[in-house]
PDB file of C-alpha atoms in Angstrom:
ATOM      1  CA  UNK A   1       0.000   0.000   0.000  1.00 39.00           C
ATOM      2  CA  UNK A   2       1.294   3.495  -0.773  1.00 40.00           C
ATOM      3  CA  UNK A   3       2.221   5.637   2.210  1.00 45.00           C
ATOM      4  CA  UNK A   4       2.280   9.006   0.441  1.00 59.00           C
ATOM      5  CA  UNK A   5      -0.816  10.722   1.852  1.00 59.00           C
ATOM      6  CA  UNK A   6      -1.102  12.758  -1.355  1.00 70.00           C
ATOM      7  CA  UNK A   7      -1.473   9.675  -3.553  1.00 93.00           C
ATOM      8  CA  UNK A   8      -4.800   8.527  -4.954  1.00 95.00           C
ATOM      9  CA  UNK A   9      -5.277   4.947  -6.024  1.00 96.00           C
ATOM     10  CA  UNK A  10      -7.910   3.960  -8.570  1.00 98.00           C
ATOM     11  CA  UNK A  11      -9.167   0.416  -8.126  1.00 98.00           C
ATOM     12  CA  UNK A  12     -12.083  -1.991  -8.359  1.00 98.00           C
ATOM     13  CA  UNK A  13     -13.644  -3.785  -5.409  1.00 98.00           C
ATOM     14  CA  UNK A  14     -15.228  -7.205  -5.647  1.00 98.00           C
ATOM     15  CA  UNK A  15     -18.938  -6.511  -5.194  1.00 97.00           C
ATOM     16  CA  UNK A  16     -21.941  -8.832  -4.945  1.00 97.00           C
ATOM     17  CA  UNK A  17     -23.282  -7.622  -8.321  1.00 97.00           C
ATOM     18  CA  UNK A  18     -19.903  -7.293 -10.022  1.00 98.00           C
ATOM     19  CA  UNK A  19     -16.908  -5.049  -9.606  1.00 98.00           C
ATOM     20  CA  UNK A  20     -17.273  -1.644  -7.946  1.00 98.00           C
ATOM     21  CA  UNK A  21     -15.292   1.368  -9.131  1.00 98.00           C
ATOM     22  CA  UNK A  22     -13.399   2.999  -6.243  1.00 98.00           C
ATOM     23  CA  UNK A  23     -10.829   5.615  -5.271  1.00 98.00           C
ATOM     24  CA  UNK A  24      -8.538   5.371  -2.266  1.00 98.00           C
ATOM     25  CA  UNK A  25      -6.835   8.437  -0.842  1.00 98.00           C
ATOM     26  CA  UNK A  26      -3.786   7.036   0.890  1.00 96.00           C
ATOM     27  CA  UNK A  27      -3.216   7.795   4.557  1.00 95.00           C
ATOM     28  CA  UNK A  28      -0.370   7.917   7.023  1.00 94.00           C
ATOM     29  CA  UNK A  29       1.418   4.598   7.627  1.00 92.00           C
ATOM     30  CA  UNK A  30       0.558   4.867  11.329  1.00 94.00           C
ATOM     31  CA  UNK A  31      -3.103   5.818  10.808  1.00 96.00           C
ATOM     32  CA  UNK A  32      -5.320   4.798  13.725  1.00 96.00           C
ATOM     33  CA  UNK A  33      -8.449   4.491  11.553  1.00 98.00           C
ATOM     34  CA  UNK A  34      -9.575   4.164   7.956  1.00 98.00           C
ATOM     35  CA  UNK A  35     -12.655   5.827   6.510  1.00 98.00           C
ATOM     36  CA  UNK A  36     -15.420   4.945   4.068  1.00 98.00           C
ATOM     37  CA  UNK A  37     -17.593   7.582   2.366  1.00 98.00           C
ATOM     38  CA  UNK A  38     -20.792   6.738   0.430  1.00 98.00           C
ATOM     39  CA  UNK A  39     -22.326   8.924  -2.277  1.00 98.00           C
ATOM     40  CA  UNK A  40     -25.900  10.202  -2.821  1.00 97.00           C
ATOM     41  CA  UNK A  41     -28.624   8.721  -4.997  1.00 96.00           C
ATOM     42  CA  UNK A  42     -27.173   7.373  -8.257  1.00 96.00           C
ATOM     43  CA  UNK A  43     -30.422   7.873 -10.192  1.00 95.00           C
ATOM     44  CA  UNK A  44     -30.173  11.611  -9.486  1.00 95.00           C
ATOM     45  CA  UNK A  45     -26.546  12.054 -10.482  1.00 96.00           C
ATOM     46  CA  UNK A  46     -24.831  10.871  -7.305  1.00 97.00           C
ATOM     47  CA  UNK A  47     -21.318   9.485  -7.700  1.00 98.00           C
ATOM     48  CA  UNK A  48     -18.117   9.206  -5.687  1.00 98.00           C
ATOM     49  CA  UNK A  49     -17.109  12.582  -7.189  1.00 98.00           C
ATOM     50  CA  UNK A  50     -20.016  14.439  -5.541  1.00 98.00           C
ATOM     51  CA  UNK A  51     -18.884  17.676  -3.843  1.00 98.00           C
ATOM     52  CA  UNK A  52     -20.219  16.716  -0.416  1.00 98.00           C
ATOM     53  CA  UNK A  53     -18.511  13.326  -0.674  1.00 98.00           C
ATOM     54  CA  UNK A  54     -15.255  14.975  -1.765  1.00 98.00           C
ATOM     55  CA  UNK A  55     -15.244  17.491   1.094  1.00 98.00           C
ATOM     56  CA  UNK A  56     -16.114  14.745   3.566  1.00 98.00           C
ATOM     57  CA  UNK A  57     -13.167  12.763   2.262  1.00 98.00           C
ATOM     58  CA  UNK A  58     -10.934  15.809   2.765  1.00 98.00           C
ATOM     59  CA  UNK A  59     -12.146  16.230   6.340  1.00 98.00           C
ATOM     60  CA  UNK A  60     -11.443  12.593   7.194  1.00 98.00           C
ATOM     61  CA  UNK A  61      -8.156  12.576   5.294  1.00 98.00           C
ATOM     62  CA  UNK A  62      -6.960  15.569   7.331  1.00 97.00           C
ATOM     63  CA  UNK A  63      -6.580  13.140  10.252  1.00 97.00           C
ATOM     64  CA  UNK A  64      -4.169  11.042   8.194  1.00 97.00           C
ATOM     65  CA  UNK A  65      -6.755   8.322   7.585  1.00 98.00           C
ATOM     66  CA  UNK A  66      -6.870   6.407   4.308  1.00 98.00           C
ATOM     67  CA  UNK A  67     -10.282   7.186   2.782  1.00 98.00           C
ATOM     68  CA  UNK A  68     -12.169   4.904   0.411  1.00 98.00           C
ATOM     69  CA  UNK A  69     -14.930   6.135  -1.894  1.00 98.00           C
ATOM     70  CA  UNK A  70     -16.747   3.876  -4.341  1.00 98.00           C
ATOM     71  CA  UNK A  71     -19.562   3.991  -6.870  1.00 98.00           C
ATOM     72  CA  UNK A  72     -22.640   1.954  -6.040  1.00 98.00           C
ATOM     73  CA  UNK A  73     -23.662  -0.779  -8.480  1.00 98.00           C
ATOM     74  CA  UNK A  74     -24.681   0.557 -11.880  1.00 98.00           C
ATOM     75  CA  UNK A  75     -22.943   3.900 -11.305  1.00 98.00           C
ATOM     76  CA  UNK A  76     -19.903   5.081 -13.273  1.00 98.00           C
ATOM     77  CA  UNK A  77     -17.776   2.044 -14.080  1.00 98.00           C
ATOM     78  CA  UNK A  78     -19.378  -0.120 -11.379  1.00 98.00           C
ATOM     79  CA  UNK A  79     -21.137  -3.206 -12.691  1.00 98.00           C
ATOM     80  CA  UNK A  80     -24.688  -4.279 -11.926  1.00 98.00           C
ATOM     81  CA  UNK A  81     -27.938  -2.316 -11.777  1.00 97.00           C
ATOM     82  CA  UNK A  82     -29.496   0.000  -9.224  1.00 96.00           C
ATOM     83  CA  UNK A  83     -31.230  -2.119  -6.562  1.00 96.00           C
ATOM     84  CA  UNK A  84     -33.489   0.377  -4.783  1.00 92.00           C
ATOM     85  CA  UNK A  85     -31.215   0.770  -1.771  1.00 94.00           C
ATOM     86  CA  UNK A  86     -31.401  -2.914  -0.863  1.00 94.00           C
ATOM     87  CA  UNK A  87     -28.576  -4.418  -2.891  1.00 97.00           C
ATOM     88  CA  UNK A  88     -26.560  -1.280  -2.180  1.00 98.00           C
ATOM     89  CA  UNK A  89     -26.374  -2.278   1.492  1.00 98.00           C
ATOM     90  CA  UNK A  90     -24.387  -5.286   0.316  1.00 98.00           C
ATOM     91  CA  UNK A  91     -22.135  -2.980  -1.719  1.00 98.00           C
ATOM     92  CA  UNK A  92     -21.265  -1.142   1.502  1.00 98.00           C
ATOM     93  CA  UNK A  93     -20.492  -4.449   3.229  1.00 98.00           C
ATOM     94  CA  UNK A  94     -18.217  -5.369   0.320  1.00 98.00           C
ATOM     95  CA  UNK A  95     -16.328  -2.098   0.799  1.00 98.00           C
ATOM     96  CA  UNK A  96     -15.985  -2.818   4.523  1.00 98.00           C
ATOM     97  CA  UNK A  97     -14.667  -6.288   3.684  1.00 98.00           C
ATOM     98  CA  UNK A  98     -12.043  -4.742   1.406  1.00 98.00           C
ATOM     99  CA  UNK A  99     -10.953  -2.289   4.101  1.00 98.00           C
ATOM    100  CA  UNK A 100     -10.672  -5.124   6.616  1.00 97.00           C
ATOM    101  CA  UNK A 101      -8.473  -7.060   4.204  1.00 96.00           C
ATOM    102  CA  UNK A 102      -6.191  -4.082   3.525  1.00 96.00           C
ATOM    103  CA  UNK A 103      -6.040  -2.594   7.034  1.00 96.00           C
ATOM    104  CA  UNK A 104      -6.342  -3.765  10.629  1.00 90.00           C
ATOM    105  CA  UNK A 105      -7.789  -0.622  12.201  1.00 97.00           C
ATOM    106  CA  UNK A 106     -11.356   0.562  12.915  1.00 98.00           C
ATOM    107  CA  UNK A 107     -13.486   2.272  10.276  1.00 98.00           C
ATOM    108  CA  UNK A 108     -15.093   5.702  10.388  1.00 98.00           C
ATOM    109  CA  UNK A 109     -18.194   5.608   8.193  1.00 98.00           C
ATOM    110  CA  UNK A 110     -19.702   8.639   6.483  1.00 99.00           C
ATOM    111  CA  UNK A 111     -22.558   8.791   4.014  1.00 98.00           C
ATOM    112  CA  UNK A 112     -24.438  11.571   2.246  1.00 98.00           C
ATOM    113  CA  UNK A 113     -28.209  11.414   1.609  1.00 97.00           C
ATOM    114  CA  UNK A 114     -28.926   8.035  -0.054  1.00 96.00           C
ATOM    115  CA  UNK A 115     -25.393   7.022   0.937  1.00 98.00           C
ATOM    116  CA  UNK A 116     -26.262   7.713   4.574  1.00 98.00           C
ATOM    117  CA  UNK A 117     -29.593   5.893   4.435  1.00 96.00           C
ATOM    118  CA  UNK A 118     -28.024   2.806   2.876  1.00 96.00           C
ATOM    119  CA  UNK A 119     -24.605   2.934   4.486  1.00 98.00           C
ATOM    120  CA  UNK A 120     -25.699   3.503   8.075  1.00 98.00           C
ATOM    121  CA  UNK A 121     -27.829   0.369   7.891  1.00 97.00           C
ATOM    122  CA  UNK A 122     -24.766  -1.668   6.942  1.00 98.00           C
ATOM    123  CA  UNK A 123     -22.291   0.147   9.214  1.00 98.00           C
ATOM    124  CA  UNK A 124     -24.269   0.400  12.456  1.00 98.00           C
ATOM    125  CA  UNK A 125     -24.236  -3.308  13.362  1.00 97.00           C
ATOM    126  CA  UNK A 126     -20.788  -3.963  11.872  1.00 98.00           C
ATOM    127  CA  UNK A 127     -18.157  -4.449  14.601  1.00 98.00           C
ATOM    128  CA  UNK A 128     -15.460  -3.098  12.269  1.00 98.00           C
ATOM    129  CA  UNK A 129     -17.067   0.368  12.307  1.00 98.00           C
ATOM    130  CA  UNK A 130     -16.197   2.658  15.236  1.00 98.00           C
ATOM    131  CA  UNK A 131     -18.143   5.838  14.464  1.00 98.00           C
ATOM    132  CA  UNK A 132     -20.832   7.066  12.086  1.00 98.00           C
ATOM    133  CA  UNK A 133     -21.517  10.290  10.184  1.00 98.00           C
ATOM    134  CA  UNK A 134     -24.786  10.943   8.389  1.00 98.00           C
ATOM    135  CA  UNK A 135     -24.901  13.999   6.107  1.00 98.00           C
ATOM    136  CA  UNK A 136     -28.154  15.293   4.662  1.00 97.00           C
ATOM    137  CA  UNK A 137     -30.125  12.427   6.198  1.00 96.00           C
ATOM    138  CA  UNK A 138     -33.169  12.019   3.912  1.00 95.00           C
ATOM    139  CA  UNK A 139     -35.984  12.219   6.444  1.00 93.00           C
ATOM    140  CA  UNK A 140     -38.530  12.669   3.650  1.00 89.00           C
ATOM    141  CA  UNK A 141     -38.421  10.515   0.488  1.00 77.00           C
ATOM    142  CA  UNK A 142     -35.886  11.337  -2.192  1.00 74.00           C
ATOM    143  CA  UNK A 143     -37.202   8.805  -4.724  1.00 73.00           C
ATOM    144  CA  UNK A 144     -40.783   8.243  -3.513  1.00 71.00           C
ATOM    145  CA  UNK A 145     -39.387   5.768  -1.022  1.00 75.00           C
ATOM    146  CA  UNK A 146     -39.338   6.514   2.689  1.00 80.00           C
ATOM    147  CA  UNK A 147     -36.239   5.306   4.507  1.00 90.00           C
ATOM    148  CA  UNK A 148     -36.596   3.573   7.856  1.00 92.00           C
ATOM    149  CA  UNK A 149     -34.102   4.826  10.447  1.00 96.00           C
ATOM    150  CA  UNK A 150     -35.580   2.960  13.423  1.00 96.00           C
ATOM    151  CA  UNK A 151     -32.427   0.824  13.619  1.00 97.00           C
ATOM    152  CA  UNK A 152     -30.574   3.893  14.912  1.00 98.00           C
ATOM    153  CA  UNK A 153     -32.677   3.793  18.074  1.00 97.00           C
ATOM    154  CA  UNK A 154     -30.507   0.912  19.275  1.00 97.00           C
ATOM    155  CA  UNK A 155     -27.194   1.869  17.654  1.00 97.00           C
ATOM    156  CA  UNK A 156     -24.913   2.821  20.544  1.00 97.00           C
ATOM    157  CA  UNK A 157     -21.907   3.857  18.454  1.00 98.00           C
ATOM    158  CA  UNK A 158     -20.891   7.546  18.336  1.00 98.00           C
ATOM    159  CA  UNK A 159     -23.023   9.242  15.681  1.00 98.00           C
ATOM    160  CA  UNK A 160     -23.140  12.683  14.139  1.00 98.00           C
ATOM    161  CA  UNK A 161     -25.771  14.025  11.773  1.00 98.00           C
ATOM    162  CA  UNK A 162     -25.249  17.205   9.757  1.00 98.00           C
ATOM    163  CA  UNK A 163     -28.034  18.891   7.790  1.00 98.00           C
ATOM    164  CA  UNK A 164     -28.757  22.332   6.425  1.00 98.00           C
ATOM    165  CA  UNK A 165     -31.597  24.362   7.908  1.00 97.00           C
ATOM    166  CA  UNK A 166     -32.970  24.660   4.357  1.00 97.00           C
ATOM    167  CA  UNK A 167     -32.586  20.982   3.468  1.00 97.00           C
ATOM    168  CA  UNK A 168     -35.707  20.158   1.465  1.00 94.00           C
ATOM    169  CA  UNK A 169     -35.459  16.488   2.457  1.00 94.00           C
ATOM    170  CA  UNK A 170     -34.999  17.139   6.189  1.00 94.00           C
ATOM    171  CA  UNK A 171     -37.407  19.692   7.663  1.00 93.00           C
ATOM    172  CA  UNK A 172     -35.802  20.920  10.884  1.00 93.00           C
ATOM    173  CA  UNK A 173     -38.597  19.932  13.292  1.00 95.00           C
ATOM    174  CA  UNK A 174     -39.021  16.498  11.735  1.00 95.00           C
ATOM    175  CA  UNK A 175     -35.277  15.846  11.726  1.00 96.00           C
ATOM    176  CA  UNK A 176     -34.895  16.898  15.354  1.00 97.00           C
ATOM    177  CA  UNK A 177     -37.818  14.692  16.367  1.00 97.00           C
ATOM    178  CA  UNK A 178     -36.347  11.688  14.602  1.00 96.00           C
ATOM    179  CA  UNK A 179     -32.811  12.157  15.939  1.00 98.00           C
ATOM    180  CA  UNK A 180     -34.214  12.521  19.464  1.00 98.00           C
ATOM    181  CA  UNK A 181     -35.230   8.844  19.286  1.00 98.00           C
ATOM    182  CA  UNK A 182     -31.739   7.653  18.317  1.00 98.00           C
ATOM    183  CA  UNK A 183     -29.476   6.020  20.902  1.00 98.00           C
ATOM    184  CA  UNK A 184     -26.688   8.001  22.560  1.00 98.00           C
ATOM    185  CA  UNK A 185     -23.999   9.090  21.951  1.00 98.00           C
ATOM    186  CA  UNK A 186     -25.168  11.372  19.145  1.00 98.00           C
ATOM    187  CA  UNK A 187     -24.921  14.913  17.872  1.00 98.00           C
ATOM    188  CA  UNK A 188     -27.072  16.859  15.446  1.00 98.00           C
ATOM    189  CA  UNK A 189     -25.445  19.825  13.711  1.00 98.00           C
ATOM    190  CA  UNK A 190     -27.572  22.173  11.615  1.00 97.00           C
ATOM    191  CA  UNK A 191     -25.754  24.373   9.127  1.00 98.00           C
ATOM    192  CA  UNK A 192     -27.551  27.716   8.906  1.00 97.00           C
ATOM    193  CA  UNK A 193     -29.009  28.541   5.471  1.00 97.00           C
ATOM    194  CA  UNK A 194     -27.578  25.384   3.888  1.00 98.00           C
ATOM    195  CA  UNK A 195     -29.653  23.322   1.460  1.00 98.00           C
ATOM    196  CA  UNK A 196     -29.496  19.551   0.965  1.00 97.00           C
ATOM    197  CA  UNK A 197     -26.200  19.812  -0.930  1.00 97.00           C
ATOM    198  CA  UNK A 198     -24.636  22.338   1.477  1.00 98.00           C
ATOM    199  CA  UNK A 199     -24.212  24.705  -1.456  1.00 97.00           C
ATOM    200  CA  UNK A 200     -21.982  27.564  -0.314  1.00 98.00           C
ATOM    201  CA  UNK A 201     -21.683  25.941   3.132  1.00 98.00           C
ATOM    202  CA  UNK A 202     -19.300  23.051   2.471  1.00 98.00           C
ATOM    203  CA  UNK A 203     -16.610  24.715   4.588  1.00 98.00           C
ATOM    204  CA  UNK A 204     -18.938  24.747   7.608  1.00 98.00           C
ATOM    205  CA  UNK A 205     -19.926  21.138   6.981  1.00 98.00           C
ATOM    206  CA  UNK A 206     -16.295  20.059   6.860  1.00 98.00           C
ATOM    207  CA  UNK A 207     -15.476  22.002  10.041  1.00 98.00           C
ATOM    208  CA  UNK A 208     -18.354  20.279  11.851  1.00 98.00           C
ATOM    209  CA  UNK A 209     -17.014  16.856  10.868  1.00 98.00           C
ATOM    210  CA  UNK A 210     -13.475  17.705  11.962  1.00 98.00           C
ATOM    211  CA  UNK A 211     -14.563  19.136  15.316  1.00 98.00           C
ATOM    212  CA  UNK A 212     -16.820  16.210  16.182  1.00 98.00           C
ATOM    213  CA  UNK A 213     -14.275  13.618  15.119  1.00 98.00           C
ATOM    214  CA  UNK A 214     -11.520  15.300  17.123  1.00 98.00           C
ATOM    215  CA  UNK A 215     -13.708  15.164  20.236  1.00 97.00           C
ATOM    216  CA  UNK A 216     -14.904  11.625  19.547  1.00 97.00           C
ATOM    217  CA  UNK A 217     -11.424  10.186  19.023  1.00 94.00           C
ATOM    218  CA  UNK A 218     -10.205  11.912  22.164  1.00 92.00           C
ATOM    219  CA  UNK A 219     -12.968  10.402  24.299  1.00 81.00           C
TER     220      UNK A 219
END
């Protein structure tokens, strides 16, 4: 594995529906964690190159962690077809398997929108995952499908959720009510005037991730 933290490795993961296109930003050789970041809805243009995903990667990489991003099945060069958020849970597990094979340290999971809805379901019960970040949690349907987040009511891992106060898929009152039912430890950060994609507020989003992770790793 390359140790130059500036290097980016393009690769394919072995996925349940065929190979998955991925990028790995190399980390420090003595990194205490690795990170996985999942992209938003592929049927609405979401890919591993999404701006929110990229800035999340940068936030996690600033700690020296190797960061893996991949395209869900049927997206970019990834094989297979979109599976309505069900098969994609298995894609996330495949990425976690790859990280386990390549590294022997805990995983920090982060997902944006669809990537959060799908990825948190895979990451929460997985013993390899130490902490969870949900960005733009889609409280209301993105694709006419409501996501069930009840599993987070019993997920005792450290969790942070970041949403804009103008997120059209996460009305503030509804988001706060939902997060209030989630197990501790948890934190909800609302970025003032930010929409679902944190347009013009990506710097604040990244700062929120870095602050929370610093505190969480210190605990």
